Coordinates of C-alpha atoms in Angstrom, one line a residue:
X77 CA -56.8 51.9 -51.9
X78 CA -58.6 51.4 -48.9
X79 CA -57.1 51.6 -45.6
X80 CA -57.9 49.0 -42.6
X81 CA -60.3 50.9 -40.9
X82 CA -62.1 51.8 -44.1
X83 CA -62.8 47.8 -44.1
X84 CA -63.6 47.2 -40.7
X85 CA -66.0 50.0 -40.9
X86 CA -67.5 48.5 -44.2
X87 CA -67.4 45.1 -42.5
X88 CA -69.4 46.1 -39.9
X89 CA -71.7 48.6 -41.7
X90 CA -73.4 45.2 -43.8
X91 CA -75.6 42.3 -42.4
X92 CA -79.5 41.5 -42.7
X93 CA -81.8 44.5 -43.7
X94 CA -84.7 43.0 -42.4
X95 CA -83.0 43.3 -39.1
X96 CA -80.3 46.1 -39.4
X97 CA -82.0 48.9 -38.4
X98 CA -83.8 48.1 -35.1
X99 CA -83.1 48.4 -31.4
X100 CA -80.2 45.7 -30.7
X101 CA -79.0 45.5 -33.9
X102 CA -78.6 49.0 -35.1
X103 CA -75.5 50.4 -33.2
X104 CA -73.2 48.2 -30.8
X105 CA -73.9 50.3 -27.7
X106 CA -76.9 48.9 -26.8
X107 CA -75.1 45.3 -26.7
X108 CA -72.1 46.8 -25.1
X109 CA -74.5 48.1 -22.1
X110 CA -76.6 45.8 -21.4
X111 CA -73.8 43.0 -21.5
X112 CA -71.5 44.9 -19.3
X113 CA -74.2 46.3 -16.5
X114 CA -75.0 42.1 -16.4
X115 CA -71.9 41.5 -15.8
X116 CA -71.0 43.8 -13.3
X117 CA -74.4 43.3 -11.7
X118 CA -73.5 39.4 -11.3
X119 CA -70.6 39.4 -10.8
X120 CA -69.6 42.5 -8.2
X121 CA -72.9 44.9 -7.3
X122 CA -75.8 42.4 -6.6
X123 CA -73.7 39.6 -4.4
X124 CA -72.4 43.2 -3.0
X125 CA -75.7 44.3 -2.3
X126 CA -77.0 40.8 -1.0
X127 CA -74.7 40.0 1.3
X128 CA -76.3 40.8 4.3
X129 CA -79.9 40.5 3.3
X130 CA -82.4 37.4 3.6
X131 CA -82.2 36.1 0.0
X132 CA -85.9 37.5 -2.0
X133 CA -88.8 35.0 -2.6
X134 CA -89.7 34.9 -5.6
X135 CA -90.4 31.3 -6.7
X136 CA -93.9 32.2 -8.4
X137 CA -91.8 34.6 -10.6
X138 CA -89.4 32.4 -11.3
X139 CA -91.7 29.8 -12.4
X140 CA -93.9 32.2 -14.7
X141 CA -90.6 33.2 -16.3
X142 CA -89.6 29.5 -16.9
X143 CA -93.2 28.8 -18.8
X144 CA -92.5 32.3 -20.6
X145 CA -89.4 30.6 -22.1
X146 CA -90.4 27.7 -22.8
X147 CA -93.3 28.7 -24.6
X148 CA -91.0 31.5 -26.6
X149 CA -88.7 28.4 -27.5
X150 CA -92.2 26.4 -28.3
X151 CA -92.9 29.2 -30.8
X152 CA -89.1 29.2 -32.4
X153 CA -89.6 25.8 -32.9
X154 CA -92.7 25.3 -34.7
X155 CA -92.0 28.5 -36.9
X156 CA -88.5 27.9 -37.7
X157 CA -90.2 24.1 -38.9
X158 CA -92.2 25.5 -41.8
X159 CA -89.5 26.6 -42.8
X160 CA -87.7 23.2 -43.8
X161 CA -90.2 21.8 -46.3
X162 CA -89.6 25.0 -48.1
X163 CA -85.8 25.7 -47.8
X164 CA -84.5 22.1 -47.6
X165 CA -80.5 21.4 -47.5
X166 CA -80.7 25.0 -49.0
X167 CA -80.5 26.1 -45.6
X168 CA -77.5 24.5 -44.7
X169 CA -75.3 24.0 -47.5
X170 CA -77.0 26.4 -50.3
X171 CA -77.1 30.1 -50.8
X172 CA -79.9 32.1 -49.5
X173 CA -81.1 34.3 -52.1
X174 CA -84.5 35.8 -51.7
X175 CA -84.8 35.6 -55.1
X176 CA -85.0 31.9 -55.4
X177 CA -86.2 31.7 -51.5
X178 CA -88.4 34.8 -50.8
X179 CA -88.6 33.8 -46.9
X180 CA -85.4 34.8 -45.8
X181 CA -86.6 37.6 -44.9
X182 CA -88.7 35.9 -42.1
X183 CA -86.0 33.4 -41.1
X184 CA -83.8 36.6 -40.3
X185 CA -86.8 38.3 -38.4
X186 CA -87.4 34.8 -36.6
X187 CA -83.4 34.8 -36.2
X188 CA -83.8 38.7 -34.7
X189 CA -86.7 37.3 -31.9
X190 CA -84.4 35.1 -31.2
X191 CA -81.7 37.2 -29.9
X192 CA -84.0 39.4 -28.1
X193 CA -85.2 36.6 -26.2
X194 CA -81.2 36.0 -25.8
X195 CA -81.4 39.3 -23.8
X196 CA -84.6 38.3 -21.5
X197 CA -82.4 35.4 -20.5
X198 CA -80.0 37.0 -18.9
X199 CA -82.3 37.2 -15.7
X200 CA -81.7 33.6 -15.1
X201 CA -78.3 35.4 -13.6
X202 CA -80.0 38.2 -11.6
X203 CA -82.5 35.9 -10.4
X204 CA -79.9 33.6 -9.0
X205 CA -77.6 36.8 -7.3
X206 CA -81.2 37.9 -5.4
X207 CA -82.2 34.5 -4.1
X208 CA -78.7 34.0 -3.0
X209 CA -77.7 31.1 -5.2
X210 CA -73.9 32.1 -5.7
X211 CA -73.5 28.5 -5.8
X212 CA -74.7 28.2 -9.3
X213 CA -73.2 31.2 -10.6
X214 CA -69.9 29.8 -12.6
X215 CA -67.8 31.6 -14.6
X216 CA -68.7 29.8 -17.5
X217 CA -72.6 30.7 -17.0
X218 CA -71.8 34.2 -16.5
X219 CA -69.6 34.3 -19.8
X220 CA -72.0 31.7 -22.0
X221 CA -74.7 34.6 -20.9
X222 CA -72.8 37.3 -21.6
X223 CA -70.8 36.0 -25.2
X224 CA -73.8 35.0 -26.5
X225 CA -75.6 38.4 -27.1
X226 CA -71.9 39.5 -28.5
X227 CA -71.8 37.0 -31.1
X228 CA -75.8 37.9 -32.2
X229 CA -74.7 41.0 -32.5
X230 CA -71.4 40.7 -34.7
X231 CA -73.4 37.4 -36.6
X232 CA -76.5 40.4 -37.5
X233 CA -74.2 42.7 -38.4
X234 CA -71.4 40.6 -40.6
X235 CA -74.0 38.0 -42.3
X236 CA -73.0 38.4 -45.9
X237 CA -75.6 36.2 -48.1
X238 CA -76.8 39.6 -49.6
X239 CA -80.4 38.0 -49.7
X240 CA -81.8 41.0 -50.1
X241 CA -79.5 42.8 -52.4

C-alpha cells in the first residue's frame, strides 16, 4: 500500500526524458526562484528602487529584444509545422508513442525551447519597472508571467504519454 506522499512523489518524479534532466526542468527550485525574485522584483524592489530616479533609456534594447522574440516565435512556428504532415490528428486526439511516431522526442525538445524562451520573457516586466511604465504593469500581466513558467514546469514533469518508455 502506498501512502499519499509516496504518489505525489511518483507523480512528480515522471514526465519527458528528453527533457527531464536539464536546467529548468530537473528540480522545482530553479522555477520556484526565478518566479518569486520576478515577482518581488515587479512588484515591491524595482518600483522601490525607481521611485526617485529618471526612468532608464533603453528603447534600442527594447527593440532588439522585441525582434529576438519574434524571430524565436518565427522559429517555433516553422519547426513545430513539419511536424503536422507527419503527426496529423495524432497530435491532438491520438497517443504519442515514439514507437509509431519517432519525433516525439523533438516535439518535447521544441516544447522544452519553448519554456525557456517563457523565462526570457519575463523581462517584458523588468523592462517596464525601469522605464517607469507602472501604468502597464496589471496584476494580471504580473500573474500571466509568473503562472506560466509554473504550469511548464508541472506540464514537463506530469506529462504521462510514456513515449519513450
Amino acid at each position: 500500500m502506498t501512502t499519499a506522499i509516496q504518489r505525489f512523489e511518483d507523480y512528480w518524479s515522471g514526465g519527458d526524458p528528453v527533457t527531464m534532466n536539464r536546467f529548468f526542468t530537473k528540480t522545482i527550485t530553479p522555477m520556484l526562484i526565478i518566479v518569486t525574485s520576478y515577482v518581488s522584483f515587479v512588484t515591491f524592489v524595482g518600483p522601490s528602487i525607481m521611485k526617485n530616479r529618471k526612468p532608464i533609456q533603453m528603447r534600442k534594447l527594447i527593440i532588439i529584444y522585441n525582434f529576438a522574440l519574434v524571430a524565436f516565435y518565427l522559429y517555433f512556428l516553422i519547426r513545430g509545422a513539419f511536424f503536422i504532415p507527419v503527426l496529423g490528428f495524432q497530435f491532438i486526439c491520438g497517443s504519442l508513442n515514439s514507437y509509431e511516431t519517432p519525433i516525439i522526442p523533438d516535439i518535447f525538445d521544441l516544447g522544452y525551447q519553448l519554456y525557456v524562451v517563457r523565462y526570457i520573457e519575463l523581462l517584458d516586466t523588468v523592462f517596464l519597472v525601469l522605464t517607469k511604465k507602472f501604468n502597464m504593469i496589471t496584476p494580471l500581466h504580473v500573474f500571466h508571467h509568473s503562472i506560466v513558467p509554473v504550469f511548464g514546469w508541472f506540464g514537463f514533469r506530469s506529462e504521462s504519454s510514456k513515449h519513450a518508455k
